[in-house]
Short mmCIF file of C-alpha atoms in Angstrom, two decimals:
data_model
loop_
_atom_site.label_atom_id
_atom_site.label_comp_id
_atom_site.label_asym_id
_atom_site.label_seq_id
_atom_site.Cartn_x
_atom_site.Cartn_y
_atom_site.Cartn_z
CA MET A 8 7.94 -31.78 47.34
CA LYS A 9 11.29 -30.92 48.93
CA ILE A 10 12.91 -27.51 48.68
CA SER A 11 15.42 -27.59 45.84
CA LEU A 12 18.94 -26.33 46.60
CA LYS A 13 20.51 -25.26 43.31
CA ASN A 14 24.04 -26.31 42.37
CA GLN A 15 26.53 -24.06 40.56
CA LYS A 16 25.44 -25.21 37.10
CA GLU A 17 21.79 -24.51 37.90
CA ILE A 18 22.65 -21.12 39.43
CA LYS A 19 24.50 -20.16 36.24
CA LEU A 20 21.47 -21.06 34.12
CA MET A 21 19.12 -19.17 36.45
CA ARG A 22 21.34 -16.09 36.24
CA ILE A 23 20.91 -16.16 32.47
CA ALA A 24 17.13 -16.57 32.76
CA GLY A 25 17.00 -13.76 35.31
CA GLN A 26 18.98 -11.42 33.09
CA ILE A 27 16.58 -12.03 30.20
CA THR A 28 13.58 -11.30 32.44
CA ALA A 29 15.21 -8.06 33.59
CA ASN A 30 15.96 -7.13 29.98
CA VAL A 31 12.28 -7.58 28.99
CA LEU A 32 11.23 -5.08 31.66
CA GLU A 33 13.97 -2.68 30.53
CA MET A 34 13.01 -3.04 26.86
CA ILE A 35 9.31 -2.35 27.38
CA THR A 36 9.80 0.87 29.37
CA ASN A 37 9.68 3.25 26.39
CA TYR A 38 6.47 1.66 25.10
CA VAL A 39 4.44 2.30 28.27
CA GLN A 40 2.64 5.35 26.88
CA PRO A 41 -0.92 6.70 26.88
CA GLN A 42 -3.24 5.15 24.27
CA THR A 43 -1.10 2.01 23.94
CA SER A 44 -3.20 -1.15 24.26
CA THR A 45 -2.13 -3.72 26.82
CA ASN A 46 -2.18 -6.34 24.09
CA GLU A 47 0.38 -4.30 22.11
CA ILE A 48 2.64 -4.35 25.19
CA ASN A 49 2.09 -8.10 25.40
CA LEU A 50 3.02 -8.63 21.74
CA LEU A 51 6.20 -6.55 22.04
CA CYS A 52 7.28 -8.59 25.06
CA HIS A 53 6.35 -11.87 23.37
CA ARG A 54 8.42 -11.09 20.28
CA TYR A 55 11.39 -9.93 22.35
CA ILE A 56 11.30 -13.07 24.53
CA THR A 57 10.86 -15.54 21.68
CA GLU A 58 12.69 -13.92 18.75
CA LYS A 59 15.44 -11.80 20.33
CA ARG A 60 16.20 -13.94 23.38
CA LYS A 61 15.19 -17.40 22.10
CA SER A 62 13.25 -18.05 25.30
CA ILE A 63 9.77 -19.18 26.26
CA PRO A 64 7.15 -16.89 27.89
CA ALA A 65 6.29 -18.86 31.03
CA CYS A 66 2.82 -17.35 31.50
CA LEU A 67 1.52 -18.28 28.04
CA GLY A 68 -0.64 -21.37 28.48
CA TYR A 69 0.19 -21.76 32.19
CA LEU A 70 -3.07 -23.13 33.64
CA ASN A 71 -4.60 -21.83 30.37
CA PHE A 72 -3.50 -18.22 30.89
CA PRO A 73 -4.00 -16.73 27.40
CA LYS A 74 -1.14 -14.19 27.15
CA SER A 75 2.64 -14.00 27.53
CA ILE A 76 2.77 -11.46 30.39
CA CYS A 77 0.45 -10.04 33.05
CA ILE A 78 -0.49 -6.34 32.99
CA SER A 79 -2.29 -4.92 36.03
CA ILE A 80 -3.55 -1.32 36.03
CA ASN A 81 -4.45 0.88 39.05
CA ASP A 82 -6.85 -1.23 41.18
CA VAL A 83 -5.82 -4.54 39.57
CA VAL A 84 -3.67 -6.38 42.10
CA CYS A 85 -2.24 -9.07 39.83
CA HIS A 86 -2.79 -11.40 36.85
CA GLY A 87 -4.35 -8.78 34.58
CA ILE A 88 -4.88 -10.20 31.08
CA PRO A 89 -3.60 -8.03 28.19
CA ASP A 90 -6.40 -7.05 25.83
CA LYS A 91 -6.61 -5.19 22.52
CA ASN A 92 -9.49 -3.07 23.87
CA THR A 93 -7.76 -2.00 27.11
CA PHE A 94 -5.63 1.10 26.68
CA LEU A 95 -3.14 2.73 29.02
CA MET A 96 -4.33 6.17 30.07
CA GLU A 97 -2.48 9.27 31.23
CA GLY A 98 -1.94 9.02 35.00
CA ASP A 99 -2.25 5.22 35.27
CA ILE A 100 0.10 3.08 37.32
CA VAL A 101 0.81 -0.28 35.70
CA ASN A 102 2.43 -3.49 36.90
CA ILE A 103 4.05 -5.61 34.19
CA ASP A 104 4.86 -9.13 35.34
CA VAL A 105 7.27 -11.16 33.20
CA ALA A 106 8.29 -14.79 33.60
CA ILE A 107 10.42 -16.70 31.12
CA ILE A 108 11.96 -20.12 30.60
CA LYS A 109 15.49 -20.44 29.23
CA ASP A 110 17.25 -23.80 28.88
CA GLY A 111 14.72 -25.40 31.23
CA TYR A 112 14.93 -22.84 34.05
CA TYR A 113 12.40 -20.21 35.08
CA SER A 114 12.76 -16.61 36.19
CA ASP A 115 10.05 -14.19 37.33
CA ALA A 116 9.96 -10.44 38.03
CA SER A 117 7.61 -7.47 37.94
CA LYS A 118 7.72 -3.71 38.39
CA MET A 119 5.49 -0.66 38.35
CA PHE A 120 5.43 1.84 35.47
CA PHE A 121 3.99 5.35 35.33
CA VAL A 122 1.88 6.27 32.29
CA GLY A 123 2.62 9.93 31.59
CA LYS A 124 2.29 12.20 34.63
CA VAL A 125 1.20 10.38 37.80
CA ASN A 126 -0.12 12.01 40.98
CA GLN A 127 1.69 11.86 44.32
CA LYS A 128 -0.72 9.32 45.81
CA LYS A 129 0.05 6.84 43.04
CA LYS A 130 3.78 7.53 43.23
CA LYS A 131 3.74 6.91 46.97
CA ILE A 132 2.12 3.47 46.87
CA CYS A 133 4.58 2.38 44.17
CA GLU A 134 7.49 3.63 46.28
CA ILE A 135 6.21 1.81 49.37
CA ALA A 136 5.84 -1.45 47.41
CA LYS A 137 9.38 -1.14 46.01
CA LYS A 138 10.94 -0.25 49.36
CA SER A 139 9.17 -3.13 51.10
CA LEU A 140 10.83 -5.54 48.67
CA TYR A 141 14.23 -3.89 49.12
CA ILE A 142 13.92 -4.03 52.93
CA ALA A 143 13.19 -7.75 52.70
CA LEU A 144 16.34 -8.28 50.60
CA LYS A 145 18.43 -6.70 53.37
CA ASN A 146 17.21 -9.36 55.81
CA ILE A 147 17.99 -12.49 53.82
CA LYS A 148 20.86 -14.75 54.88
CA PRO A 149 21.36 -18.44 55.69
CA GLY A 150 20.22 -19.72 59.05
CA ILE A 151 17.27 -17.38 59.57
CA PRO A 152 13.59 -18.37 59.39
CA ILE A 153 11.86 -17.42 56.16
CA SER A 154 9.18 -15.62 58.19
CA ILE A 155 11.67 -12.76 58.69
CA ILE A 156 10.90 -11.75 55.09
CA GLY A 157 7.19 -11.31 55.75
CA LYS A 158 7.80 -9.68 59.12
CA SER A 159 10.11 -7.04 57.65
CA ILE A 160 7.65 -6.25 54.85
CA GLN A 161 4.69 -6.08 57.22
CA ASN A 162 6.46 -3.79 59.68
CA TYR A 163 7.38 -1.31 56.96
CA VAL A 164 4.06 -1.35 55.08
CA GLN A 165 1.90 -0.98 58.18
CA LYS A 166 3.97 1.99 59.41
CA SER A 167 3.25 3.55 56.02
CA ARG A 168 -0.49 2.91 56.57
CA PHE A 169 -0.98 0.66 53.58
CA SER A 170 -2.13 -2.98 53.59
CA ILE A 171 -0.65 -6.26 52.35
CA VAL A 172 -2.52 -8.75 50.18
CA LYS A 173 -2.41 -12.14 51.93
CA GLU A 174 -3.99 -14.37 49.30
CA TYR A 175 -0.89 -14.43 47.09
CA CYS A 176 2.74 -15.03 47.97
CA GLY A 177 6.23 -15.49 46.63
CA HIS A 178 7.39 -18.96 45.67
CA GLY A 179 10.33 -21.21 45.04
CA ILE A 180 11.41 -21.26 41.40
CA GLY A 181 13.87 -23.20 39.26
CA LYS A 182 13.06 -26.11 36.96
CA ASN A 183 9.44 -25.39 37.85
CA PHE A 184 7.50 -22.13 37.77
CA HIS A 185 6.26 -22.66 41.33
CA GLU A 186 8.22 -24.70 43.86
CA LEU A 187 8.64 -24.72 47.62
CA PRO A 188 9.07 -22.68 49.73
CA GLN A 189 6.11 -20.35 49.93
CA VAL A 190 7.24 -16.81 50.74
CA LEU A 191 4.58 -14.91 52.67
CA HIS A 192 4.66 -11.12 52.72
CA TYR A 193 3.31 -10.83 56.26
CA GLU A 194 4.40 -12.33 59.58
CA ASN A 195 3.38 -15.97 60.03
CA SER A 196 5.61 -18.29 62.07
CA ASP A 197 3.80 -21.36 60.69
CA HIS A 198 6.02 -20.93 57.64
CA ASP A 199 9.40 -21.03 59.36
CA THR A 200 11.59 -22.82 56.88
CA ILE A 201 15.23 -22.03 57.64
CA LEU A 202 17.01 -20.34 54.75
CA LYS A 203 19.94 -22.22 53.21
CA PRO A 204 22.46 -21.33 50.48
CA GLY A 205 21.18 -22.49 47.09
CA MET A 206 17.52 -21.72 47.71
CA THR A 207 15.94 -19.71 44.89
CA PHE A 208 12.58 -17.99 45.23
CA THR A 209 10.59 -14.88 44.41
CA ILE A 210 9.63 -12.07 46.74
CA GLU A 211 6.66 -10.13 45.34
CA PRO A 212 4.73 -8.02 47.87
CA MET A 213 1.35 -6.70 46.70
CA ILE A 214 0.51 -3.49 48.54
CA ASN A 215 -2.97 -1.95 48.64
CA GLU A 216 -3.87 1.68 49.24
CA LYS A 217 -6.85 0.85 51.46
CA SER A 218 -8.14 -2.57 52.55
CA SER A 219 -6.20 -5.74 51.81
CA ASP A 220 -9.41 -7.42 50.58
CA VAL A 221 -9.38 -8.60 46.96
CA TYR A 222 -11.57 -10.56 44.58
CA CYS A 223 -11.05 -12.50 41.36
CA CYS A 224 -12.98 -11.36 38.27
CA SER A 225 -15.17 -13.57 36.10
CA ASP A 226 -12.28 -14.23 33.68
CA GLY A 227 -10.77 -16.44 36.39
CA TRP A 228 -7.50 -14.51 36.53
CA THR A 229 -7.77 -10.75 37.07
CA VAL A 230 -7.55 -9.91 40.79
CA LYS A 231 -8.81 -6.50 41.95
CA THR A 232 -9.09 -4.61 45.22
CA LYS A 233 -12.59 -4.91 46.69
CA ASP A 234 -12.79 -1.22 47.57
CA ASN A 235 -11.37 0.06 44.24
CA GLY A 236 -8.24 1.30 46.03
CA LEU A 237 -4.92 1.33 44.23
CA SER A 238 -2.51 -1.60 44.32
CA ALA A 239 1.21 -1.87 43.55
CA GLN A 240 3.71 -4.72 43.33
CA TYR A 241 7.40 -5.31 42.74
CA GLU A 242 9.00 -8.72 42.33
CA HIS A 243 12.47 -10.22 42.08
CA THR A 244 13.84 -13.73 41.73
CA ILE A 245 16.65 -14.21 44.24
CA LEU A 246 19.26 -16.73 45.37
CA VAL A 247 20.22 -17.28 49.01
CA THR A 248 24.03 -17.14 49.13
CA ASP A 249 26.53 -18.00 51.87
CA THR A 250 26.47 -14.39 53.09
CA GLY A 251 23.12 -12.93 52.00
CA CYS A 252 21.36 -12.99 48.66
CA GLU A 253 21.82 -12.34 44.95
CA ILE A 254 19.16 -10.77 42.72
CA PHE A 255 18.87 -12.61 39.42
CA THR A 256 16.42 -10.09 37.93
CA LEU A 257 18.05 -6.74 38.80
CA GLN A 258 17.37 -3.99 36.25
CA LYS A 259 19.66 -1.15 35.18
CA ASP A 260 17.58 1.61 36.77
CA GLU A 261 17.63 0.08 40.26
CA ASN A 262 19.88 1.75 42.78
CA ILE A 263 20.57 -1.34 44.87
CA PRO A 264 23.38 -3.92 44.76
CA LYS A 265 22.99 -7.15 42.81
CA ILE A 266 24.57 -9.03 45.70
CA PHE A 267 23.60 -8.25 49.30
CA ILE A 268 26.12 -9.11 52.04
CA ASN A 269 23.89 -9.48 55.10
CA SER A 270 25.93 -11.67 57.42
#
């Protein structure tokens, strides 16, 4: 499979899909409260995506995933399955991962939420995960190897004394949920695709409090830290532009530009 360079029509459609994804994460914020079940969060997102925005939840049925979004709490790294018997608790940190399809094009983003009052340790890992993504965005421009993304994330996270999950990575996105290129969140020069305008992909670093080691639960989806340490993740879908990058999934509460001029 070749890396797809999106034309102006495709970019316009992906902007729309990205805006809807961002709006889902904005909409659900007020519902992330103690004693709310993760399945209730899932149903609210499902109805908003399908009824309000006339879109398709990309996760639902993808490789038989049973729900419309992923919800990962505390030591869950990614792909947590919403469940009517799992309730958000005071002090939890929660990643909500939303992907949608609109007019044939995909968009994908996630962010961390605090449930009630959260301690400083949990706030810090969330802040490190967010900043690692933002630092990567500042490095994107045409003509550079894609490994710069992972290198910039790794340098920042390791200085902060956290670890990076290596089993999962960002990915190309467009007419397909997962396309080339792979976007690693650590330095690896074996993946040195040169960035070009029109490339669209996700960056989604998963940062662990302790060891980077993870395991997949018996449900075949839920990934947890092996040592029960905390994990945090932020994700955006981005476009490589002539001078830097554009974030398709930027949310209202983010204090960063939608378009980065990095040249």
